[in-house]
Tab-separated table of C-alpha atoms in Angstrom:
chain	number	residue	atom	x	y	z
A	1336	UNK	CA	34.023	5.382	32.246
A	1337	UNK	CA	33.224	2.704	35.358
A	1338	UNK	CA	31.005	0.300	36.168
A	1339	UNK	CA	30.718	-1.544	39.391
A	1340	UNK	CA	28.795	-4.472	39.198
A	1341	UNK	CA	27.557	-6.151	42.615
A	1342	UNK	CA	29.303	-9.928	43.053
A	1343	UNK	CA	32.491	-11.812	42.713
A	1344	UNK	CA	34.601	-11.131	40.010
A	1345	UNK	CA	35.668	-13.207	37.105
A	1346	UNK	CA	39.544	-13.294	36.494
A	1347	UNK	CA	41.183	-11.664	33.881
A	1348	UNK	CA	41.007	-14.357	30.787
A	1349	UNK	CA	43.609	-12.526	28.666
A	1350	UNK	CA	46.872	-13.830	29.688
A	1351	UNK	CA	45.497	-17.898	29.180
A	1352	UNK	CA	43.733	-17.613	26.244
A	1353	UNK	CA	47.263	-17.975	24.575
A	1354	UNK	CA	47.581	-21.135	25.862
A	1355	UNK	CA	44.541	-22.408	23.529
A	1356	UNK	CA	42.622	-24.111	26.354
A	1357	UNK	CA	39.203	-25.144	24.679
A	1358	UNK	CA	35.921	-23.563	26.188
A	1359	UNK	CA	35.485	-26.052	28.417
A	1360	UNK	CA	38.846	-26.078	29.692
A	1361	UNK	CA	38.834	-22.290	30.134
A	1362	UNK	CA	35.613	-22.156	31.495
A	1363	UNK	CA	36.405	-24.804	34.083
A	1364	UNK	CA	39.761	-22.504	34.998
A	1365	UNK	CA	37.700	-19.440	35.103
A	1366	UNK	CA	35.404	-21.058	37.908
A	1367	UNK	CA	38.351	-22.640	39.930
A	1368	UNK	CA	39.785	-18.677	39.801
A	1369	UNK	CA	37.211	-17.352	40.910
A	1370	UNK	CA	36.165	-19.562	44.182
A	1371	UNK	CA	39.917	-18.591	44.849
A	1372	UNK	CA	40.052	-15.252	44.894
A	1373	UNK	CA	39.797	-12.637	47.297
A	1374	UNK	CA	35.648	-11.171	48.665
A	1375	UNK	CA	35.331	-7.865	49.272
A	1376	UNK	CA	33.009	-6.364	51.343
A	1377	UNK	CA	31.692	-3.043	52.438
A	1378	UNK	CA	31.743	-2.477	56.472
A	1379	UNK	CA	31.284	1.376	57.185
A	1380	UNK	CA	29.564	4.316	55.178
A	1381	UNK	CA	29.953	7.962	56.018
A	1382	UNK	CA	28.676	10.864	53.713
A	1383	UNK	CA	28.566	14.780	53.699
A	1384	UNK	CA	25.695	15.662	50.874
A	1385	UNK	CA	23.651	18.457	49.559
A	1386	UNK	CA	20.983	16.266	51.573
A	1387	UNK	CA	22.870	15.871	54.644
A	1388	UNK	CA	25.693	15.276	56.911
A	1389	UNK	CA	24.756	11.706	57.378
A	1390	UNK	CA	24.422	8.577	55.378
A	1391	UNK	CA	21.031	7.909	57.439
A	1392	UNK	CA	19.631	12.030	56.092
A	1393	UNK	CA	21.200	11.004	52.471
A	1394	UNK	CA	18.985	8.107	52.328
A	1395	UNK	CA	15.908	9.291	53.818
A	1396	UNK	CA	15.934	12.580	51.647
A	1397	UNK	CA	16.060	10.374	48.591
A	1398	UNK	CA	13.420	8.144	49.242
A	1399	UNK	CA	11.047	11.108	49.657
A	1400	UNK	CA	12.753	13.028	46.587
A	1401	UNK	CA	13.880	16.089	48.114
A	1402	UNK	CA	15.926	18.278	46.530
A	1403	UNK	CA	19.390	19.054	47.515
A	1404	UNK	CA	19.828	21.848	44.811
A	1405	UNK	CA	19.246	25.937	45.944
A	1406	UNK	CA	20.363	29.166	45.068
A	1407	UNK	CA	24.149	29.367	45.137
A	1408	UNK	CA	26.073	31.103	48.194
A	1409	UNK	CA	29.408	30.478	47.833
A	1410	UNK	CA	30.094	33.205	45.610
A	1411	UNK	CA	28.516	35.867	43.785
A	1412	UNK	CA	26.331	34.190	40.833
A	1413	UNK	CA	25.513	38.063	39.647
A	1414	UNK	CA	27.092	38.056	35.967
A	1415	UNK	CA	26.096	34.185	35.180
A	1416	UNK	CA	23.777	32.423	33.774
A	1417	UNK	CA	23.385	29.731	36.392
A	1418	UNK	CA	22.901	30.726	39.595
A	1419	UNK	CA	22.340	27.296	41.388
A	1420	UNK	CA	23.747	23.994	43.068
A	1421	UNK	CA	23.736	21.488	45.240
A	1422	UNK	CA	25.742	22.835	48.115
A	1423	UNK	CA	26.606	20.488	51.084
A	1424	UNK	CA	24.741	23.288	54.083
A	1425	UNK	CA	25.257	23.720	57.542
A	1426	UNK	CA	28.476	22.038	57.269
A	1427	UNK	CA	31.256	23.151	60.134
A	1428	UNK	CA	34.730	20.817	60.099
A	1429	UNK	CA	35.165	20.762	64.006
A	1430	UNK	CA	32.447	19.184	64.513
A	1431	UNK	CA	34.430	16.251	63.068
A	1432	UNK	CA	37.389	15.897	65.477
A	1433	UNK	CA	39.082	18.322	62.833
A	1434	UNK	CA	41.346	20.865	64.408
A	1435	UNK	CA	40.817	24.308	63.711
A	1436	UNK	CA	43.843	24.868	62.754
A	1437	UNK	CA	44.106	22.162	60.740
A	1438	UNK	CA	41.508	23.154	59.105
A	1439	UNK	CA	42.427	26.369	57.772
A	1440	UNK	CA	45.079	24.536	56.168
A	1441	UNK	CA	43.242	22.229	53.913
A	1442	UNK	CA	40.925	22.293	51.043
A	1443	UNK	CA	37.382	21.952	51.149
A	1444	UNK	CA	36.941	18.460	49.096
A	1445	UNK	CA	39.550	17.349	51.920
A	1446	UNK	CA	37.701	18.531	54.330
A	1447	UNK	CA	34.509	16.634	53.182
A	1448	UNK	CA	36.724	13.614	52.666
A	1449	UNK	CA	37.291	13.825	56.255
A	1450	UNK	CA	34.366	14.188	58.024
A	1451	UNK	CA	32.868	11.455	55.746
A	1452	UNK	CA	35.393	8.885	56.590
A	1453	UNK	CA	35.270	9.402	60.328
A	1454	UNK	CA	31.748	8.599	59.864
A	1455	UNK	CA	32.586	5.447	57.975
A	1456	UNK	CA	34.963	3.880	60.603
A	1457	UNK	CA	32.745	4.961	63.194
A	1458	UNK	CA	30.222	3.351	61.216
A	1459	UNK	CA	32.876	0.089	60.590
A	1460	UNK	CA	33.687	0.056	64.270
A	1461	UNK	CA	36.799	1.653	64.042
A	1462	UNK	CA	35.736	4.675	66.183
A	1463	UNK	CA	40.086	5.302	67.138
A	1464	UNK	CA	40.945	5.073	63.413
A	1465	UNK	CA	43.480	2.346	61.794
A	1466	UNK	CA	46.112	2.470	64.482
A	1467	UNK	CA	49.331	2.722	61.990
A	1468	UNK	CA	48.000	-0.213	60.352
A	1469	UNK	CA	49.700	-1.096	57.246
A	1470	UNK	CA	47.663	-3.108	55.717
A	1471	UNK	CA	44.997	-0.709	55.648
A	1472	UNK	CA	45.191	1.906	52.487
A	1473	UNK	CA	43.316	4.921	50.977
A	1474	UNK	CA	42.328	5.839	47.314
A	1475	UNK	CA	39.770	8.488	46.839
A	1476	UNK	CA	38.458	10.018	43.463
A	1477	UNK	CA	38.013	13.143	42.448
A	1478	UNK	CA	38.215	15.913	39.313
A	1479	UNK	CA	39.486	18.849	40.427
A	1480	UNK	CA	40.666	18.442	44.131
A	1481	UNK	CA	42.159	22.384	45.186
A	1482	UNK	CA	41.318	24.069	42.129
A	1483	UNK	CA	39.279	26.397	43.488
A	1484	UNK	CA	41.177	27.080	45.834
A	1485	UNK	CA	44.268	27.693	43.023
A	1486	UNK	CA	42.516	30.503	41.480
A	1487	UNK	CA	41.503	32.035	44.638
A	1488	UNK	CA	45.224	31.820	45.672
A	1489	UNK	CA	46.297	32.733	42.432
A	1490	UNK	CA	43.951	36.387	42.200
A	1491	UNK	CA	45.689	36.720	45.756
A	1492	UNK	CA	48.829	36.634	44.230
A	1493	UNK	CA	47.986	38.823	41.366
A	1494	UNK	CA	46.480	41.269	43.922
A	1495	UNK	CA	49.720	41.032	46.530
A	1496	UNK	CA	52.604	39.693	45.180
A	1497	UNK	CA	54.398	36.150	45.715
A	1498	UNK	CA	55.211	36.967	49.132
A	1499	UNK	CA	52.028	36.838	50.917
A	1500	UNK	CA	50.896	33.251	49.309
A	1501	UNK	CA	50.185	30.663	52.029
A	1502	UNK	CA	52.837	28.135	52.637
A	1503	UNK	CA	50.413	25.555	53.223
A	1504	UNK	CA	48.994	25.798	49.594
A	1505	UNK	CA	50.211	22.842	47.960
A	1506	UNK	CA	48.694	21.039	50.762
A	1507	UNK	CA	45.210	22.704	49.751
A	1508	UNK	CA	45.175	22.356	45.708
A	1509	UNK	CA	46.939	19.201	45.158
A	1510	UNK	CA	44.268	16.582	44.077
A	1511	UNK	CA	46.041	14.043	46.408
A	1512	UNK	CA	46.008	16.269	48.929
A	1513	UNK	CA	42.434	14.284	50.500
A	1514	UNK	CA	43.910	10.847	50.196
A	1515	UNK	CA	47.102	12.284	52.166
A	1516	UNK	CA	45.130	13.397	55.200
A	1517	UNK	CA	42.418	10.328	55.828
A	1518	UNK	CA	46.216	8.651	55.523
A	1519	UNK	CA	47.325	10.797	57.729
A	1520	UNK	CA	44.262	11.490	60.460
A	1521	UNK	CA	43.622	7.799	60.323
A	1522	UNK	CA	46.657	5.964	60.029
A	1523	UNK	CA	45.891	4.112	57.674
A	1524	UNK	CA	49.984	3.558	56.436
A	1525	UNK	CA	49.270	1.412	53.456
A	1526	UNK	CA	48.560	1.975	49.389
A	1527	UNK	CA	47.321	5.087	49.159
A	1528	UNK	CA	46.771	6.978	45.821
A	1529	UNK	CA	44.109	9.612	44.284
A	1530	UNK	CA	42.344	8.803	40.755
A	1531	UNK	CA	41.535	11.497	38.828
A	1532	UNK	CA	39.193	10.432	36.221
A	1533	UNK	CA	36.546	13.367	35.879
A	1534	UNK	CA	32.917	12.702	36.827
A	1535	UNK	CA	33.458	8.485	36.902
A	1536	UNK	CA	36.519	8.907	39.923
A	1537	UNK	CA	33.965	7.931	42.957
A	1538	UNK	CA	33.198	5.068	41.109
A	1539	UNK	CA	36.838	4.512	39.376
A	1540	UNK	CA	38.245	4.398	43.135
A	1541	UNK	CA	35.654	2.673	44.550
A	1542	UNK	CA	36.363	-0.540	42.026
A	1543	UNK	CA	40.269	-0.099	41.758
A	1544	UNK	CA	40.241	-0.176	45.828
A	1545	UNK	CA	37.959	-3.265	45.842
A	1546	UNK	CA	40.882	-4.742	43.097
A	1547	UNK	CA	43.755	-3.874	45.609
A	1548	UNK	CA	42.261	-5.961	48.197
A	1549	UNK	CA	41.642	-8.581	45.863
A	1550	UNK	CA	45.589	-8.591	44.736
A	1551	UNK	CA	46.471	-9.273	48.600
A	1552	UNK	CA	47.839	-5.466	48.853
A	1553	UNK	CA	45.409	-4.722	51.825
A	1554	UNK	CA	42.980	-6.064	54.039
A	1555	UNK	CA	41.061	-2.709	54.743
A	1556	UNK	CA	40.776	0.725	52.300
A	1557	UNK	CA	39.038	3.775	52.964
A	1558	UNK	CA	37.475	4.524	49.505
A	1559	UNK	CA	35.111	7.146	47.493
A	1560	UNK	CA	35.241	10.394	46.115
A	1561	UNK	CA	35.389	14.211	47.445
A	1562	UNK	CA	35.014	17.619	45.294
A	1563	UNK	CA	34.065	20.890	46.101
A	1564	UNK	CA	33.793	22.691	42.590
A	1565	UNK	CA	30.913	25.299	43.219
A	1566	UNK	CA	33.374	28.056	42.146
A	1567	UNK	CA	32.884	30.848	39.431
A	1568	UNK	CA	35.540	30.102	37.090
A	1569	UNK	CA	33.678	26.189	36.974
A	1570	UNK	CA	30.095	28.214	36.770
A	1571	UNK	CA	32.035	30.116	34.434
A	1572	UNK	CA	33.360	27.098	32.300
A	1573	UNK	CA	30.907	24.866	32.206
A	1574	UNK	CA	28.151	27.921	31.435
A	1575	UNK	CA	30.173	28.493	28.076
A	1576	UNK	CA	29.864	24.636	27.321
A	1577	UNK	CA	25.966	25.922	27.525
A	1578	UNK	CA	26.281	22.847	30.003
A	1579	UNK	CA	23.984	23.299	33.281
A	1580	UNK	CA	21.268	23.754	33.458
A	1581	UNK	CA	19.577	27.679	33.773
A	1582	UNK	CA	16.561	26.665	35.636
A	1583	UNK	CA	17.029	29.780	37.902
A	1584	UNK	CA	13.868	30.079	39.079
A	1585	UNK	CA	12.689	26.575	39.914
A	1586	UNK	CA	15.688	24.954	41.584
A	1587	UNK	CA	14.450	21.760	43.036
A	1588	UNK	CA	13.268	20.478	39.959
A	1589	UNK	CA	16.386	21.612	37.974
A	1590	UNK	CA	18.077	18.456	37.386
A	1591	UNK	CA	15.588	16.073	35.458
A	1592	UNK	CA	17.465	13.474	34.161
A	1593	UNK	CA	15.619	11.306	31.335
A	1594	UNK	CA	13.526	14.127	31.391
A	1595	UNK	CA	12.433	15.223	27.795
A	1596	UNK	CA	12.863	19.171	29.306
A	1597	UNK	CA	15.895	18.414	31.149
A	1598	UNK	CA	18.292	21.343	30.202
A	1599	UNK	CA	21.736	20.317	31.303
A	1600	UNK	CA	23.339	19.375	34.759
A	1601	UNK	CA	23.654	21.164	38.483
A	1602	UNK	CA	26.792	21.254	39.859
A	1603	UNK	CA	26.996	19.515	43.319
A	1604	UNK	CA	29.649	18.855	46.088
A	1605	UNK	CA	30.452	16.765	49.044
A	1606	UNK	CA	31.935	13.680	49.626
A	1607	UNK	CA	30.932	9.656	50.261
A	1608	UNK	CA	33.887	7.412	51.799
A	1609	UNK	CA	33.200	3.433	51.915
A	1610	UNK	CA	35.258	1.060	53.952
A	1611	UNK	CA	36.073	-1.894	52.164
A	1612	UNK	CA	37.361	-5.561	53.794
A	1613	UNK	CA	38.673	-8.391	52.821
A	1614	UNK	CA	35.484	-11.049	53.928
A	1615	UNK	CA	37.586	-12.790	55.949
A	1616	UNK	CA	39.718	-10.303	58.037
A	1617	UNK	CA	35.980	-8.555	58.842
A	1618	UNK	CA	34.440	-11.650	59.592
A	1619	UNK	CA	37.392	-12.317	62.433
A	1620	UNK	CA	36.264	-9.169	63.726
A	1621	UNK	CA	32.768	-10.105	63.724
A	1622	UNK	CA	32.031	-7.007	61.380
A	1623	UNK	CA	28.692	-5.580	60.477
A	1624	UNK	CA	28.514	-6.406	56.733
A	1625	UNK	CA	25.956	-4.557	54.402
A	1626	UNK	CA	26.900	-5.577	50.867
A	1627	UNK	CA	29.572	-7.239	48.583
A	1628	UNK	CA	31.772	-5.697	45.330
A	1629	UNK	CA	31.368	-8.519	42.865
A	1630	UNK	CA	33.123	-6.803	39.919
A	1631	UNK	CA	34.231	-3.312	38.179
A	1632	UNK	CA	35.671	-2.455	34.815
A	1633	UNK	CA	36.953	0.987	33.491
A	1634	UNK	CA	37.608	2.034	29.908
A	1635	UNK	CA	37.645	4.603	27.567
A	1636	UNK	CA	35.196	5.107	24.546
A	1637	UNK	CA	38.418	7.299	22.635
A	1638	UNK	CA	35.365	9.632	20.706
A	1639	UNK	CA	35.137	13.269	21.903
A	1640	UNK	CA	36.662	14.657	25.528
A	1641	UNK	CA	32.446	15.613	26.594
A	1642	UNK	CA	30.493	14.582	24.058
A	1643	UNK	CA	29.421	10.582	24.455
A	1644	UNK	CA	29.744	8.421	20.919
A	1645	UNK	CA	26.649	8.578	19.542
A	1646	UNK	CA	26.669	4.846	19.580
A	1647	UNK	CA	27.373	4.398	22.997
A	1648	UNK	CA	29.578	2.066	22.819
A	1649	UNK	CA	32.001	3.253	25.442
A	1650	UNK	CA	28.994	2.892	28.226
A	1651	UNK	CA	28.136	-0.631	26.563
A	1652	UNK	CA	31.703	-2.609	26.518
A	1653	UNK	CA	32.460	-1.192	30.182
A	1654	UNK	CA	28.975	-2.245	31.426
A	1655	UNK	CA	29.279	-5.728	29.876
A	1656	UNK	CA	33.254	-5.966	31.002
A	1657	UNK	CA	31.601	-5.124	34.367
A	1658	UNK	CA	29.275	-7.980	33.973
A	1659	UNK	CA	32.072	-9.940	32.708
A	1660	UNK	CA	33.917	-9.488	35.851
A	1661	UNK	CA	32.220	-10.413	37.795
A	1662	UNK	CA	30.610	-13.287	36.635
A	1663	UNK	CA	26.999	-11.923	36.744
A	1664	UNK	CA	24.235	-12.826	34.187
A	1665	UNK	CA	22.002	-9.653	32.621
A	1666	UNK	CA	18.766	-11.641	34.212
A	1667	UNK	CA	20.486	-11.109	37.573
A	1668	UNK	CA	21.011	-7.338	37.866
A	1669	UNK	CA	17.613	-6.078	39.835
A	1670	UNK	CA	18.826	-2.634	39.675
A	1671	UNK	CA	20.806	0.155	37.805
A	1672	UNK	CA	22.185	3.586	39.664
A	1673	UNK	CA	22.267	5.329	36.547
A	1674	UNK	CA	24.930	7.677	35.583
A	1675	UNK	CA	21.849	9.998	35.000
A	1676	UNK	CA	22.841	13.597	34.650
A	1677	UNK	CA	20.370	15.277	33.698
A	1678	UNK	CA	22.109	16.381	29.584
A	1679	UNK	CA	20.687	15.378	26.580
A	1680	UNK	CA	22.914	13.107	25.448
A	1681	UNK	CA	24.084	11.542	28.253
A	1682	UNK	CA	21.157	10.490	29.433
A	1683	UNK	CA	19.639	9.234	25.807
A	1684	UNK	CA	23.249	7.652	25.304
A	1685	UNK	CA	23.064	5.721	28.570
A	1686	UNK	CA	19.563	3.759	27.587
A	1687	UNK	CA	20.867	3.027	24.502
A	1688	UNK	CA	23.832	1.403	26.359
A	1689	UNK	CA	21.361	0.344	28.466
A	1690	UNK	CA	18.890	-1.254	25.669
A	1691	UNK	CA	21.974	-2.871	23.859
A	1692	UNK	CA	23.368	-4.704	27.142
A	1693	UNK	CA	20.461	-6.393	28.490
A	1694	UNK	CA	18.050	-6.222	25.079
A	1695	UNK	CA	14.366	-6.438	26.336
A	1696	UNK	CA	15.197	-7.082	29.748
A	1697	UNK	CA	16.101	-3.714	29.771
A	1698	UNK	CA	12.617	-2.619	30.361
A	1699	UNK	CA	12.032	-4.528	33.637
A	1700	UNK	CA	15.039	-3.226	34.965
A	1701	UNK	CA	14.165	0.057	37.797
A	1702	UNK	CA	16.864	2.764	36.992
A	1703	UNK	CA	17.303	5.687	38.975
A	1704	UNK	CA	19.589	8.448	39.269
A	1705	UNK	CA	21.004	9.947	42.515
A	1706	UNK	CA	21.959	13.425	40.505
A	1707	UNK	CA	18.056	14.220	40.248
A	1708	UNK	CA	18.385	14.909	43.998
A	1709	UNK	CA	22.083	16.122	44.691
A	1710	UNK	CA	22.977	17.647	41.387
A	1711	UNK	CA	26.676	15.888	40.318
A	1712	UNK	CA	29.394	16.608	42.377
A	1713	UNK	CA	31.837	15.059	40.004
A	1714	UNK	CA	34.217	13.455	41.893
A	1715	UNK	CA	32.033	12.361	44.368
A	1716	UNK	CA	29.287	11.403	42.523
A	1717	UNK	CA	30.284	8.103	41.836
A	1718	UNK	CA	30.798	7.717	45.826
A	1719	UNK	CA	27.559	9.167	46.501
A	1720	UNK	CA	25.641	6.459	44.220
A	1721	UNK	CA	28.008	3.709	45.344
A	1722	UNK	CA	26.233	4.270	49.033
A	1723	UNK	CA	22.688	4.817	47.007
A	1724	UNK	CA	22.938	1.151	46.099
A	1725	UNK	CA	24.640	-0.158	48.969
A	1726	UNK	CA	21.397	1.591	51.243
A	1727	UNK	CA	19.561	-0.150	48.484
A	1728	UNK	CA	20.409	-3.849	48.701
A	1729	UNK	CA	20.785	-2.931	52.949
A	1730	UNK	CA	16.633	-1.389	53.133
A	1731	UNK	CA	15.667	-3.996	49.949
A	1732	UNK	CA	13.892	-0.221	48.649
A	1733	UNK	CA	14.976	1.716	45.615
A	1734	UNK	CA	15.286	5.573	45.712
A	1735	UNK	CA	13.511	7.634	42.537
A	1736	UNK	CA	14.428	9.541	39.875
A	1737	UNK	CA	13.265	13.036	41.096
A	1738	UNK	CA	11.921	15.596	38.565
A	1739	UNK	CA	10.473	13.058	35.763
A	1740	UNK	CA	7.194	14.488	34.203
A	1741	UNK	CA	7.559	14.506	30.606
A	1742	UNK	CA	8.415	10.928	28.784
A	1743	UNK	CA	11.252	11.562	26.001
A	1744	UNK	CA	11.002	8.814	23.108
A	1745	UNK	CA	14.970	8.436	23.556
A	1746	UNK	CA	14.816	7.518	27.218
A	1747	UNK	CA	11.711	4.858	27.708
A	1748	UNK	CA	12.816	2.716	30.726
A	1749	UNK	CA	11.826	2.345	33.714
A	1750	UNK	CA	13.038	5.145	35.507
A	1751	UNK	CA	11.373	4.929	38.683
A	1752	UNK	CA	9.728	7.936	38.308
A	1753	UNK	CA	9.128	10.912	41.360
A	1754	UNK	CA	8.166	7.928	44.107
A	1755	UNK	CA	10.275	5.482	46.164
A	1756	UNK	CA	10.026	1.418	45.557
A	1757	UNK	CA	9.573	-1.050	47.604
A	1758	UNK	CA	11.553	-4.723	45.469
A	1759	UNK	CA	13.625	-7.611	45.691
A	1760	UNK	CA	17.223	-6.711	45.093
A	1761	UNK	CA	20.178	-8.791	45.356
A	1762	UNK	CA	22.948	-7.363	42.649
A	1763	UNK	CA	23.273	-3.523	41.818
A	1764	UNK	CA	24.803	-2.115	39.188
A	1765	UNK	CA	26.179	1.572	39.300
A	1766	UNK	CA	26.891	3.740	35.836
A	1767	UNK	CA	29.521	6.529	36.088
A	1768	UNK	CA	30.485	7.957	32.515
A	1769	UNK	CA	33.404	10.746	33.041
A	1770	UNK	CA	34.585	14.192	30.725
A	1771	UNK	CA	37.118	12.937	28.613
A	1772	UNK	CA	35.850	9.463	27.684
């Protein structure tokens, strides 16, 4: 699980507290810490989405609450039960500086990962790329990277022998395979790594990258998520989980999250890629600047590897670690990107978390989730909703929860229900919760 949380970050307390300081003492240390360390910022944004190729079409399509989600066309959805998802359409690779040849060599999530991060350093004014800079890293997220592209190969060599695989394959189903090539493309010759944390990686990388910086490992990383899961064995194994959601015939209003009908999650895809600075090293370079990472926290709730703990209490300690972190109040968060995906118990789980974090303040908190739109395109997700908030604080207007009719006892916050809102929003904080805890 991950939380970002929007401002400065608190330093970790753990290693003083043996040296008995008294509350004063340590809160005094804490505040000297902090004015010390490192700001972050965000500079560029690029996206590839079920609701466009842009970060600008992302945006506007969720203000208006327009569906991403349509019948499926990347493979036959015949023999299953779930025959829909938010597929990222009218997508070609070369129109992205990506050679063709190139191309055919990489993975789909990679080349998602691509395209979006030219259009953040475009966006960042870094229209040549990095330049061999090494001080300049990568670390994307993601669940599954190549898989898809593993069982394809792997029927292939069922069907032909061991012969006629691809030599380029490992390049296409390794899950670092992404992070290699915006290295590579962009020249960016610093830290680079790949998290693979399930559904919370956008966000996990997002937060770990914004930590690197902080360290003094890099000025600049290229951060986010990319998947491209819409495959049959995932339809296949997530149907048998009884999982997504069957709403065949109705498509756009599939994913419901907080919904009291909602009947399980739509698989999405794409990828979101932020570029994060250290404030001063963009200021020298007169950047454009639209927000600040203030503070993250991960952990683990060690219960079940899909099913939440009833209690929550996973979602609760990393949301108030997050809070923690980065020395934020619960009066000052305006906003929460939910984790919202659309299942039962997520989605009751997370406003309990919710409920028990900021106690009655809860209520006059606006919550929406991104997924009701895009479906959840695991690894990216978290990327996806980072740039939901970012737009957020940037246009001071909050995107809705598409799809909520039907109040559910469990889930009775403000969800920002069907219609865009205009508010005051300084801090964000955005939910990821991922399979396995």
């Amino acid at each position: 699980m991950s939380s970002i949380t929007g401002i400065r970050e608190m330093p970790p307390i753990e290693l003083i507290a043996d040296r008995r300081l008294s509350p004063m003492e340590l809160a005094e240390f804490q505040e000297q810490a902090r004015a010390k360390r490192a700001r972050v910022v965000v500079t560029g944004l690029g996206a590839i989405t079920p609701l466009g190729n842009s970060v600008s079409e992302f945006w506007q399509n969720l203000l208006v609450a327009k569906s991403g989600i349509g019948p499926v066309t990347l493979f036959d959805t015949t023999d299953y039960k779930t025959k829909i998802a938010g597929e990222a359409k009218g997508f070609d690779p070369t129109h992205y500086a990506i050679d063709s040849k190139d191309a055919r060599r990489m993975g789909r999530a990679t080349l998602f990962a691509l395209a979006a991060a030219k259009g953040a350093l475009e966006d960042a004014g870094f229209p040549d790329g990095l330049k061999d800079n090494d001080r300049a890293g990568v670390l994307l997220g993601t669940a599954l990277g190549g898989f898809p592209e593993a069982i394809e190969a792997h029927n292939g060599f069922l069907q032909k022998g061991p012969d006629r695989l691809s030599p380029f394959l490992p390049a296409v189903i390794l899950p670092n395979m992404s992070s290699f090539y915006l290295a590579n493309y962009y020249r960016a010759r610093g830290y680079n790594s790949t998290v693979v944390t399930a559904c919370a990686a956008g966000t996990h990388a997002v937060g770990a990258a914004s930590e690197i910086i902080r360290r003094g490992d890099a000025d600049i990383m290229l951060t986010g998520g990319a998947d491209a899961i819409i495959s049959n064995i995932v339809f296949a194994a997530f149907g048998v989980m009884r999982a997504l959601s069957t709403r065949n015939d109705d498509p756009t209003h599939a994913s419901r999250p907080f919904d009291k009908n909602r009947d399980g999650f739509v698989i999405g895809e794409g990828s979101a890629i932020l570029v994060l600075e250290r404030l001063e090293h963009a200021l020298a370079r007169s950047a454009k600047i639209y927000a600040e990472i203030l503070g993250y926290a991960t952990n683990s709730d060690a219960y079940h590897f899909a099913a939440p703990d009833p209690q929550a209490l996973g979602m609760t300690r990393v949301m108030q670690a997050s809070l923690h972190n980065a020395g934020v109040t619960i009066d000052q968060i305006d906003y929460i990107n939910a984790h919202g995906t659309s299942t039962p118990l997520n989605d009751s789980g997370e406003t309990l978390a919710i409920k028990t974090v900021f106690g009655e303040r809860a209520y006059k908190i606006p919550i929406s989730s991104t997924k009701s739109m895009v479906g959840h395109s695991m690894g990216a997700a978290g990327a996806f909703e980072s740039v939901a908030c970012i737009m957020t604080l940037h246009n001071q207007k909050i995107h809705p929860t598409a799809n909520y009719e039907t109040p559910d006892p469990a889930c009775d916050l403000d969800y920002v229900p069907n219609v865009a809102r205009n508010a005051i929003v300084n801090i964000c904080m955005s939910n990821s919760f991922g399979l396995g805890g």
